[in-house]
Each structure stands twice: as C-alpha cells, then as structure tokens.
C-alpha cells in the first residue's frame, strides 16, 4: 500500500508541473560556474557542495553507528582456530589491488570533465581494500591503509569543510563553498585547468574510503589473542 501510494503521488506530482525544471540549466551552469563538462560532479562539488558536505557527514555518522552497534555483536575466532585462506584469492588480490587504486586515481582526477569524481573514485578505491581484506584478513587491511578508518573520515571531513570555509576569507564574493578556477600551462602537458574544488573532492574521496573501511573493520571477523 505504501508503494502504491508513493507511485501515485509521484505520478500526480510530475503531471502537475507547470514551470520548467531547474535541471534544464545545469549543463550550462556546470560550464559557466564550475568550468566542468561532467554535470553530475559539478553539481556535487561546485553547484551544491553544501548539500554534499551534509551527505558525507551523514555517512560518517552512519559509520559510527555501525561501529557502536557491531561492538556488542562482533563475531570472534578462538585463539587456536586458524583463519581460512584461499591461495587463488590471495594471488588475485595482489594482481588487482594496485590496478584498482590506479583506476580510482584516474577517475578522481578526470571526474571534473569525464565520468568519475571523488565519490565514485572513493568507492572504487574502497573495493581494492575490501579485496585485500577478504584475501588476508583484518590485520592486513590495517597494514595496507595509510591511516585508521576514523582518521581517514576525520581528515576527509576537515579537508572538505576547510575548502568550503576558506572562500569566505580568501575570495572576492566572501561566500562559503565558492571555489575558484585557474588555467595553468605546464611543460609537455600543456594547458591544465585546476579548480580549488579538487580539495573538497579529495575530502569526499577520503571520507568514502574511511566509511567503507570502518564498516568492514566493524562488521568483519577479528582474531582474539
């Protein structure tokens, strides 16, 4: 009944639209305001960055909730029982781990004008760490990550928040999340456009990786010594 009601409400609401949707202007705004060809990424990190800041904050809160709820119900392995390992999975994880990370970095830096961005790149990079965890266990995941999951989440949130607050003091508009853009000419490479929103996107990337790592660390099986 709830599903039927929601469907009927959505159908009726879409039929009652009298004004053109705001989304019609997004492709033009993405180029003019964010200097981006990827409309989705431009919306996430430029046009509506304040909303994205709230969304990644919700992700961190969810990760904390998972850790708290899983603390009482976490499965353990007796000290004398060895963990099962698969040579095929271990070999496969070594083969694809760095490839997945390189793909994630490519998607991060190309996301402003092509499919990708910080959020998608964070999910892809998280997949590499999850594969590593499945092959070798929680201890290997801790050794592989440069920082603890909670530190990754905190660093990501602070980077995104700082990049949003900095324009209040440094930009001419004095508005939060008002990112700048510069066109640089680099040797061999040529002209490269750089937006300060890349710092915000990097924060999203770190937050997503930290949230996934925290979820895996909380829900996964741990050995007790």
Coordinates of N, CA and C in Angstrom, one line a residue:
X1 N 0.8 -1.2 0.0 CA 0.0 0.0 0.0 C 0.9 1.3 0.0
X2 N 1.9 1.2 0.8 CA 2.8 2.4 0.8 C 3.5 2.6 -0.6
X3 N 3.9 1.5 -1.2 CA 4.5 1.6 -2.5 C 3.5 2.2 -3.5
X4 N 2.3 1.7 -3.5 CA 1.3 2.2 -4.4 C 1.0 3.7 -4.2
X5 N 1.0 4.1 -2.9 CA 0.7 5.5 -2.6 C 1.8 6.4 -3.1
X6 N 3.1 5.9 -2.9 CA 4.2 6.7 -3.4 C 4.2 6.8 -4.9
X7 N 3.9 5.7 -5.6 CA 3.9 5.7 -7.0 C 2.8 6.7 -7.5
X8 N 1.6 6.6 -6.9 CA 0.5 7.5 -7.3 C 0.9 9.0 -7.1
X9 N 1.5 9.2 -5.9 CA 1.9 10.6 -5.6 C 2.9 11.1 -6.6
X10 N 3.9 10.3 -6.9 CA 5.0 10.8 -7.8 C 4.4 11.0 -9.2
X11 N 3.5 10.1 -9.6 CA 2.9 10.3 -11.0 C 2.1 11.6 -11.0
X12 N 1.3 11.8 -10.0 CA 0.5 13.0 -9.9 C 1.3 14.3 -9.9
X13 N 2.4 14.2 -9.0 CA 3.2 15.4 -8.9 C 3.9 15.8 -10.2
X14 N 4.4 14.8 -10.9 CA 5.1 15.0 -12.1 C 4.2 15.6 -13.2
X15 N 2.9 15.2 -13.2 CA 1.9 15.6 -14.1 C 1.4 17.1 -13.9
X16 N 1.6 17.5 -12.6 CA 1.2 18.8 -12.2 C 2.2 19.9 -12.4
X17 N 3.4 19.6 -12.9 CA 4.5 20.5 -13.1 C 4.1 21.6 -14.1
X18 N 4.2 22.9 -13.7 CA 3.8 24.0 -14.5 C 5.0 24.8 -15.0
X19 N 6.1 24.8 -14.2 CA 7.3 25.5 -14.6 C 8.4 24.6 -15.0
X20 N 9.3 25.0 -15.9 CA 10.4 24.2 -16.3 C 11.3 23.7 -15.2
X21 N 11.8 22.5 -15.1 CA 12.6 22.1 -14.0 C 14.0 22.8 -14.0
X22 N 14.5 22.9 -12.8 CA 15.8 23.6 -12.6 C 16.9 22.9 -13.3
X23 N 16.8 21.6 -13.5 CA 17.8 20.8 -14.0 C 18.1 21.1 -15.5
X24 N 17.2 21.8 -16.2 CA 17.5 22.1 -17.6 C 18.6 23.1 -17.7
X25 N 18.9 23.9 -16.7 CA 20.0 24.9 -16.7 C 21.3 24.3 -16.2
X26 N 21.3 23.1 -15.6 CA 22.5 22.6 -15.0 C 23.7 22.4 -16.0
X27 N 23.5 21.9 -17.2 CA 24.6 21.7 -18.1 C 25.3 23.1 -18.4
X28 N 24.5 24.1 -18.6 CA 25.1 25.4 -18.9 C 25.8 26.0 -17.6
X29 N 25.2 25.8 -16.5 CA 25.8 26.3 -15.2 C 27.1 25.5 -14.9
X30 N 27.1 24.2 -15.3 CA 28.3 23.5 -15.0 C 29.5 24.0 -15.7
X31 N 29.3 24.5 -17.0 CA 30.4 25.0 -17.8 C 30.7 26.5 -17.3
X32 N 29.7 27.3 -17.1 CA 29.9 28.7 -16.8 C 30.5 28.9 -15.3
X33 N 29.9 28.2 -14.4 CA 30.2 28.4 -13.0 C 31.3 27.5 -12.5
X34 N 31.3 26.2 -13.0 CA 32.3 25.3 -12.4 C 33.4 24.9 -13.5
X35 N 33.3 25.4 -14.7 CA 34.2 25.0 -15.8 C 34.3 23.5 -15.9
X36 N 33.2 22.8 -15.8 CA 33.2 21.3 -15.8 C 32.3 20.8 -16.9
X37 N 32.7 19.7 -17.5 CA 31.8 19.1 -18.5 C 31.0 17.9 -17.9
X38 N 31.4 17.4 -16.8 CA 30.7 16.4 -16.0 C 29.7 17.1 -15.1
X39 N 28.5 17.1 -15.6 CA 27.4 17.8 -14.8 C 27.2 17.3 -13.4
X40 N 27.2 15.9 -13.3 CA 27.0 15.3 -12.0 C 28.0 15.7 -11.0
X41 N 29.3 15.6 -11.4 CA 30.4 16.0 -10.5 C 30.4 17.5 -10.2
X42 N 30.0 18.3 -11.2 CA 29.9 19.8 -11.0 C 28.8 20.1 -9.9
X43 N 27.7 19.4 -10.0 CA 26.6 19.6 -9.0 C 27.1 19.2 -7.6
X44 N 27.8 18.1 -7.5 CA 28.2 17.5 -6.2 C 29.3 18.4 -5.5
X45 N 30.3 18.9 -6.3 CA 31.4 19.6 -5.6 C 31.4 21.1 -5.9
X46 N 30.6 21.6 -6.7 CA 30.6 23.0 -7.0 C 29.2 23.7 -6.8
X47 N 28.2 23.3 -7.6 CA 27.0 24.0 -7.5 C 26.2 23.7 -6.2
X48 N 26.3 22.5 -5.7 CA 25.6 22.2 -4.5 C 26.5 21.5 -3.5
X49 N 27.7 22.1 -3.3 CA 28.7 21.5 -2.4 C 28.2 21.4 -1.0
X50 N 27.4 22.4 -0.6 CA 26.9 22.4 0.8 C 26.1 21.2 1.1
X51 N 25.3 20.8 0.1 CA 24.5 19.5 0.3 C 25.4 18.3 0.4
X52 N 26.4 18.3 -0.4 CA 27.4 17.2 -0.4 C 28.1 17.1 0.9
X53 N 28.4 18.3 1.5 CA 29.0 18.3 2.8 C 28.1 17.7 3.9
X54 N 26.9 17.9 3.8 CA 25.9 17.3 4.7 C 25.8 15.8 4.5
X55 N 25.9 15.4 3.2 CA 25.8 13.9 2.9 C 27.0 13.1 3.4
X56 N 28.2 13.7 3.2 CA 29.3 12.9 3.7 C 29.4 12.9 5.3
X57 N 28.8 14.0 5.9 CA 28.7 14.0 7.3 C 27.7 12.9 7.8
X58 N 26.6 12.7 7.1 CA 25.7 11.6 7.4 C 26.4 10.3 7.2
X59 N 27.2 10.1 6.2 CA 27.9 8.9 6.0 C 28.8 8.6 7.2
X60 N 29.5 9.6 7.7 CA 30.4 9.4 8.9 C 29.6 9.0 10.1
X61 N 28.4 9.7 10.3 CA 27.5 9.3 11.4 C 27.1 7.9 11.3
X62 N 26.7 7.4 10.1 CA 26.3 6.1 9.9 C 27.4 5.1 10.2
X63 N 28.6 5.4 9.8 CA 29.8 4.5 10.1 C 30.0 4.4 11.6
X64 N 29.8 5.5 12.3 CA 30.0 5.5 13.8 C 28.9 4.6 14.4
X65 N 27.7 4.7 13.9 CA 26.6 3.9 14.4 C 26.8 2.5 14.1
X66 N 27.3 2.1 12.9 CA 27.7 0.7 12.6 C 28.7 0.2 13.7
X67 N 29.7 1.0 13.9 CA 30.7 0.5 14.9 C 30.2 0.3 16.3
X68 N 29.3 1.2 16.7 CA 28.7 1.1 18.0 C 27.8 -0.2 18.1
X69 N 27.0 -0.3 17.1 CA 26.0 -1.5 17.1 C 26.7 -2.8 16.9
X70 N 27.8 -2.8 16.2 CA 28.5 -4.1 15.9 C 29.5 -4.4 17.1
X71 N 29.7 -3.5 18.0 CA 30.7 -3.7 19.1 C 30.2 -4.9 20.0
X72 N 28.9 -4.9 20.2 CA 28.3 -6.0 21.1 C 28.1 -7.3 20.4
X73 N 27.9 -7.3 19.1 CA 27.6 -8.5 18.3 C 28.7 -9.0 17.4
X74 N 29.9 -8.4 17.6 CA 31.0 -8.8 16.7 C 31.4 -10.2 16.9
X75 N 31.6 -10.9 15.8 CA 32.0 -12.3 15.9 C 33.5 -12.4 16.2
X76 N 33.9 -13.5 16.9 CA 35.3 -13.7 17.2 C 35.7 -15.1 16.9
X77 N 37.0 -15.3 16.7 CA 37.5 -16.6 16.4 C 38.4 -17.0 17.6
X78 N 38.3 -18.2 18.1 CA 39.1 -18.6 19.2 C 40.5 -18.6 18.8
X79 N 41.4 -18.3 19.8 CA 42.8 -18.1 19.5 C 43.4 -19.3 18.8
X80 N 43.0 -20.6 19.1 CA 43.6 -21.7 18.5 C 43.1 -22.1 17.1
X81 N 42.1 -21.4 16.6 CA 41.4 -21.8 15.4 C 42.0 -20.9 14.3
X82 N 42.7 -21.4 13.3 CA 43.3 -20.6 12.2 C 42.3 -20.1 11.3
X83 N 42.5 -18.9 10.7 CA 41.5 -18.4 9.7 C 41.8 -19.1 8.3
X84 N 40.7 -19.3 7.6 CA 40.8 -20.0 6.3 C 41.3 -19.0 5.3
X85 N 42.2 -19.5 4.4 CA 42.7 -18.6 3.4 C 42.6 -19.3 2.0
X86 N 42.6 -18.5 1.0 CA 42.5 -19.1 -0.4 C 43.7 -18.6 -1.2
X87 N 44.6 -19.5 -1.6 CA 45.7 -19.0 -2.5 C 45.3 -18.3 -3.7
X88 N 44.1 -18.8 -4.3 CA 43.7 -18.1 -5.5 C 43.2 -16.7 -5.2
X89 N 42.5 -16.5 -4.1 CA 42.1 -15.2 -3.7 C 43.2 -14.3 -3.4
X90 N 44.2 -14.8 -2.7 CA 45.4 -14.0 -2.3 C 46.2 -13.6 -3.5
X91 N 46.4 -14.5 -4.5 CA 47.1 -14.2 -5.7 C 46.3 -13.2 -6.5
X92 N 45.0 -13.4 -6.6 CA 44.2 -12.4 -7.4 C 44.2 -11.1 -6.8
X93 N 44.1 -11.0 -5.4 CA 44.1 -9.7 -4.8 C 45.4 -8.9 -5.0
X94 N 46.6 -9.6 -5.0 CA 47.8 -9.0 -5.3 C 47.9 -8.5 -6.8
X95 N 47.2 -9.2 -7.7 CA 47.2 -8.8 -9.1 C 46.4 -7.6 -9.4
X96 N 45.3 -7.4 -8.7 CA 44.3 -6.3 -9.0 C 44.4 -5.2 -8.0
X97 N 45.0 -5.3 -6.9 CA 45.0 -4.3 -5.9 C 45.5 -2.9 -6.4
X98 N 46.7 -2.9 -6.9 CA 47.3 -1.6 -7.4 C 46.6 -1.2 -8.7
X99 N 46.1 -2.1 -9.5 CA 45.4 -1.7 -10.7 C 44.1 -0.9 -10.3
X100 N 43.4 -1.4 -9.3 CA 42.1 -0.8 -8.9 C 42.5 0.6 -8.3
X101 N 43.5 0.7 -7.5 CA 43.9 2.0 -7.0 C 44.3 3.0 -8.1
X102 N 45.0 2.6 -9.1 CA 45.3 3.5 -10.2 C 44.1 3.9 -10.9
X103 N 43.1 3.0 -11.1 CA 41.9 3.3 -11.8 C 41.1 4.4 -10.9
X104 N 41.1 4.2 -9.6 CA 40.5 5.2 -8.7 C 41.1 6.5 -8.8
X105 N 42.4 6.6 -8.9 CA 43.1 7.9 -9.0 C 42.8 8.6 -10.4
X106 N 42.7 7.7 -11.4 CA 42.4 8.3 -12.7 C 41.0 8.8 -12.7
X107 N 40.0 8.1 -12.1 CA 38.6 8.6 -12.1 C 38.5 9.8 -11.2
X108 N 39.4 10.0 -10.2 CA 39.3 11.1 -9.3 C 39.8 12.4 -10.1
X109 N 40.9 12.3 -10.8 CA 41.4 13.5 -11.5 C 40.7 13.8 -12.8
X110 N 40.1 12.8 -13.4 CA 39.3 13.1 -14.6 C 37.9 13.3 -14.4
X111 N 37.4 13.3 -13.2 CA 36.0 13.4 -12.9 C 35.4 14.7 -13.1
X112 N 36.2 15.8 -13.3 CA 35.6 17.1 -13.5 C 35.1 17.2 -14.9
X113 N 35.6 16.5 -15.8 CA 35.2 16.6 -17.2 C 34.8 15.3 -17.8
X114 N 34.9 14.2 -17.1 CA 34.6 12.9 -17.6 C 34.0 12.1 -16.5
X115 N 33.4 10.9 -16.7 CA 32.8 10.1 -15.7 C 33.8 9.8 -14.5
X116 N 33.4 10.1 -13.3 CA 34.3 9.9 -12.2 C 34.0 10.9 -11.1
X117 N 35.0 11.3 -10.4 CA 34.8 12.2 -9.3 C 35.2 11.6 -7.9
X118 N 35.2 12.4 -6.9 CA 35.7 11.9 -5.6 C 34.9 10.8 -5.0
X119 N 33.5 10.9 -5.1 CA 32.7 9.9 -4.5 C 32.9 8.5 -5.2
X120 N 32.8 8.5 -6.6 CA 32.9 7.3 -7.3 C 34.3 6.7 -7.1
X121 N 35.3 7.6 -7.2 CA 36.7 7.1 -7.0 C 36.9 6.5 -5.6
X122 N 36.3 7.1 -4.6 CA 36.4 6.6 -3.3 C 35.8 5.2 -3.2
X123 N 34.7 5.0 -3.9 CA 34.0 3.6 -3.9 C 34.9 2.6 -4.6
X124 N 35.6 3.0 -5.7 CA 36.4 2.1 -6.4 C 37.7 1.8 -5.6
X125 N 38.3 2.8 -5.0 CA 39.4 2.5 -4.1 C 39.1 1.7 -2.9
X126 N 37.9 1.8 -2.4 CA 37.4 1.0 -1.3 C 37.3 -0.4 -1.7
X127 N 36.9 -0.7 -2.9 CA 36.9 -2.0 -3.4 C 38.2 -2.7 -3.4
X128 N 39.3 -2.0 -3.6 CA 40.6 -2.6 -3.6 C 41.0 -3.0 -2.1
X129 N 40.6 -2.2 -1.1 CA 40.9 -2.5 0.2 C 40.0 -3.7 0.7
X130 N 38.8 -3.7 0.2 CA 37.9 -4.8 0.6 C 38.4 -6.1 0.1
X131 N 38.9 -6.1 -1.2 CA 39.5 -7.3 -1.7 C 40.7 -7.8 -0.9
X132 N 41.5 -6.8 -0.5 CA 42.7 -7.1 0.3 C 42.2 -7.7 1.7
X133 N 41.2 -7.2 2.2 CA 40.7 -7.7 3.5 C 40.1 -9.1 3.3
X134 N 39.4 -9.4 2.3 CA 38.9 -10.7 2.0 C 40.0 -11.8 1.8
X135 N 41.1 -11.3 1.3 CA 42.2 -12.3 1.0 C 43.0 -12.5 2.2
X136 N 43.3 -11.5 3.0 CA 44.3 -11.6 4.1 C 43.8 -11.4 5.5
X137 N 42.6 -10.8 5.6 CA 42.0 -10.5 6.9 C 42.2 -9.1 7.4
X138 N 41.7 -8.9 8.6 CA 41.6 -7.5 9.2 C 43.0 -7.0 9.4
X139 N 44.0 -7.8 9.9 CA 45.3 -7.3 10.1 C 46.0 -6.7 8.9
X140 N 45.8 -7.4 7.8 CA 46.4 -6.9 6.5 C 45.7 -5.6 6.1
X141 N 44.4 -5.5 6.3 CA 43.7 -4.2 6.0 C 44.3 -3.1 6.8
X142 N 44.6 -3.3 8.1 CA 45.2 -2.2 8.9 C 46.6 -1.9 8.4
X143 N 47.3 -2.9 7.9 CA 48.7 -2.6 7.4 C 48.6 -1.9 6.1
X144 N 47.6 -2.1 5.3 CA 47.5 -1.6 3.9 C 47.1 -0.1 4.0
X145 N 46.1 0.2 4.8 CA 45.6 1.6 4.9 C 46.6 2.5 5.5
X146 N 46.8 3.7 4.9 CA 47.8 4.6 5.4 C 47.4 5.2 6.8
X147 N 46.1 5.3 7.0 CA 45.6 5.8 8.3 C 44.4 4.9 8.8
X148 N 44.1 5.0 10.0 CA 43.0 4.3 10.5 C 41.7 4.8 9.9
X149 N 40.6 4.0 9.8 CA 39.4 4.5 9.2 C 38.9 5.8 9.8
X150 N 38.9 5.9 11.1 CA 38.4 7.1 11.8 C 39.2 8.3 11.4
X151 N 40.5 8.1 11.2 CA 41.4 9.2 10.8 C 41.1 9.6 9.4
X152 N 40.9 8.6 8.5 CA 40.5 8.9 7.1 C 39.2 9.8 7.1
X153 N 38.2 9.3 7.8 CA 37.0 10.1 7.8 C 37.1 11.5 8.4
X154 N 37.9 11.6 9.5 CA 38.1 12.9 10.1 C 38.9 13.8 9.1
X155 N 39.9 13.3 8.5 CA 40.7 14.1 7.6 C 39.9 14.5 6.4
X156 N 39.1 13.6 5.9 CA 38.2 13.9 4.7 C 37.2 15.0 5.1
X157 N 36.5 14.9 6.2 CA 35.6 15.9 6.6 C 36.2 17.3 6.8
X158 N 37.4 17.3 7.5 CA 38.1 18.5 7.7 C 38.6 19.2 6.4
X159 N 39.0 18.4 5.5 CA 39.5 18.9 4.2 C 38.3 19.5 3.4
X160 N 37.2 18.9 3.4 CA 36.1 19.4 2.7 C 35.5 20.7 3.4
X161 N 35.5 20.6 4.7 CA 35.0 21.8 5.4 C 35.9 23.0 5.3
X162 N 37.2 22.7 5.4 CA 38.2 23.8 5.2 C 38.1 24.4 3.9
X163 N 38.0 23.6 2.8 CA 37.9 24.1 1.4 C 36.7 24.9 1.2
X164 N 35.6 24.6 2.0 CA 34.4 25.4 1.9 C 34.4 26.7 2.6
X165 N 35.1 26.7 3.8 CA 35.1 27.9 4.6 C 36.2 28.9 4.1
X166 N 37.3 28.4 3.5 CA 38.3 29.3 3.0 C 37.9 30.4 2.1
X167 N 36.9 30.1 1.1 CA 36.5 31.2 0.3 C 35.8 32.4 1.0
X168 N 35.3 32.2 2.2 CA 34.7 33.3 3.0 C 35.8 34.3 3.3
X169 N 37.0 33.9 3.4 CA 38.1 34.9 3.8 C 39.0 35.2 2.6
X170 N 39.0 34.3 1.6 CA 40.0 34.5 0.5 C 39.4 34.9 -0.8
X171 N 38.1 34.7 -1.0 CA 37.5 35.0 -2.3 C 36.9 36.4 -2.3
X172 N 36.6 37.0 -3.5 CA 36.0 38.3 -3.6 C 34.6 38.3 -3.1
X173 N 33.9 37.2 -3.4 CA 32.5 37.1 -3.0 C 32.2 37.0 -1.5
X174 N 33.2 36.3 -0.8 CA 33.0 36.1 0.6 C 32.0 35.1 0.9
X175 N 31.7 34.2 0.0 CA 30.7 33.2 0.2 C 31.3 31.8 0.4
X176 N 30.7 31.0 1.3 CA 31.3 29.7 1.5 C 31.1 28.8 0.3
X177 N 32.0 27.9 0.1 CA 31.9 26.9 -1.0 C 31.9 27.6 -2.4
X178 N 32.5 28.8 -2.4 CA 32.6 29.5 -3.7 C 34.1 29.2 -4.3
X179 N 34.2 28.2 -5.0 CA 35.5 27.7 -5.5 C 36.0 28.5 -6.6
X180 N 37.3 28.6 -6.7 CA 38.0 29.3 -7.8 C 38.5 28.4 -8.9
X181 N 38.9 29.0 -10.0 CA 39.4 28.2 -11.1 C 40.6 28.9 -11.8
X182 N 41.6 28.1 -12.1 CA 42.8 28.7 -12.8 C 43.2 27.8 -13.9
X183 N 43.7 28.4 -15.0 CA 44.2 27.7 -16.1 C 45.8 27.8 -16.1
X184 N 46.4 26.7 -15.9 CA 47.9 26.7 -15.9 C 48.5 26.1 -17.1
X185 N 49.6 26.5 -17.5 CA 50.4 26.0 -18.6 C 51.6 25.2 -18.1
X186 N 51.6 23.9 -18.3 CA 52.6 23.1 -17.7 C 53.5 22.6 -18.9
X187 N 54.8 22.4 -18.6 CA 55.7 21.8 -19.6 C 55.2 20.5 -20.1
X188 N 55.3 20.2 -21.4 CA 55.0 19.0 -22.0 C 53.5 18.7 -22.0
X189 N 52.8 18.9 -20.9 CA 51.4 18.6 -20.8 C 50.6 19.6 -21.5
X190 N 50.9 20.9 -21.3 CA 50.1 22.0 -21.9 C 49.2 22.6 -20.9
X191 N 48.1 23.1 -21.4 CA 47.1 23.9 -20.6 C 46.3 22.9 -19.7
X192 N 46.3 23.2 -18.4 CA 45.6 22.3 -17.5 C 44.7 23.2 -16.6
X193 N 43.4 23.0 -16.6 CA 42.5 23.7 -15.7 C 42.4 23.1 -14.3
X194 N 42.6 23.9 -13.3 CA 42.6 23.4 -11.9 C 41.6 24.3 -11.1
X195 N 40.6 23.6 -10.5 CA 39.7 24.2 -9.6 C 40.0 23.9 -8.2
X196 N 39.8 24.9 -7.3 CA 40.0 24.6 -5.9 C 39.0 23.6 -5.3
X197 N 38.0 23.3 -6.0 CA 37.0 22.3 -5.6 C 37.7 20.9 -5.5
X198 N 38.8 20.8 -6.1 CA 39.5 19.5 -6.1 C 39.9 19.1 -4.6
X199 N 40.1 20.1 -3.8 CA 40.4 19.9 -2.3 C 39.1 19.3 -1.7
X200 N 38.0 19.9 -2.0 CA 36.7 19.4 -1.5 C 36.4 18.0 -2.0
X201 N 36.7 17.7 -3.2 CA 36.5 16.4 -3.8 C 37.5 15.4 -3.2
X202 N 38.7 15.8 -2.8 CA 39.6 14.9 -2.2 C 39.1 14.6 -0.8
X203 N 38.5 15.5 -0.1 CA 37.8 15.2 1.2 C 36.7 14.2 1.1
X204 N 35.9 14.3 0.0 CA 34.9 13.3 -0.2 C 35.5 12.0 -0.5
X205 N 36.6 11.9 -1.2 CA 37.3 10.7 -1.5 C 37.7 10.0 -0.2
X206 N 38.4 10.7 0.6 CA 38.9 10.2 1.9 C 37.8 9.7 2.8
X207 N 36.7 10.5 2.8 CA 35.6 10.2 3.7 C 35.0 8.9 3.2
X208 N 34.7 8.7 2.0 CA 34.1 7.5 1.5 C 35.0 6.2 1.8
X209 N 36.3 6.4 1.5 CA 37.2 5.3 1.8 C 37.2 4.9 3.3
X210 N 37.2 6.0 4.1 CA 37.2 5.8 5.6 C 35.9 5.1 6.0
X211 N 34.8 5.5 5.5 CA 33.5 4.9 5.9 C 33.4 3.4 5.5
X212 N 33.8 3.1 4.3 CA 33.8 1.7 3.9 C 34.8 0.9 4.7
X213 N 36.0 1.4 5.0 CA 36.9 0.7 5.8 C 36.4 0.5 7.2
X214 N 35.8 1.6 7.8 CA 35.2 1.5 9.1 C 34.1 0.4 9.2
X215 N 33.3 0.3 8.1 CA 32.2 -0.7 8.1 C 32.8 -2.1 8.1
X216 N 33.8 -2.3 7.2 CA 34.4 -3.6 7.1 C 35.1 -3.9 8.4
X217 N 35.8 -3.0 9.0 CA 36.5 -3.2 10.3 C 35.5 -3.5 11.4
X218 N 34.4 -2.9 11.4 CA 33.4 -3.1 12.5 C 32.6 -4.5 12.3
X219 N 32.3 -4.8 11.1 CA 31.4 -6.0 10.8 C 32.2 -7.2 10.6
X220 N 33.5 -7.1 10.3 CA 34.3 -8.2 9.9 C 34.7 -9.1 11.2
X221 N 35.2 -10.2 10.9 CA 35.6 -11.2 11.9 C 37.0 -10.8 12.4
X222 N 37.3 -10.8 13.7 CA 38.6 -10.5 14.2 C 39.1 -11.6 15.0
X223 N 40.4 -11.8 15.1 CA 41.0 -12.8 15.9 C 41.2 -12.2 17.3
X224 N 41.1 -13.0 18.3 CA 41.4 -12.6 19.7 C 42.6 -13.3 20.2
X225 N 43.5 -12.6 20.8 CA 44.7 -13.1 21.2 C 44.7 -13.4 22.7

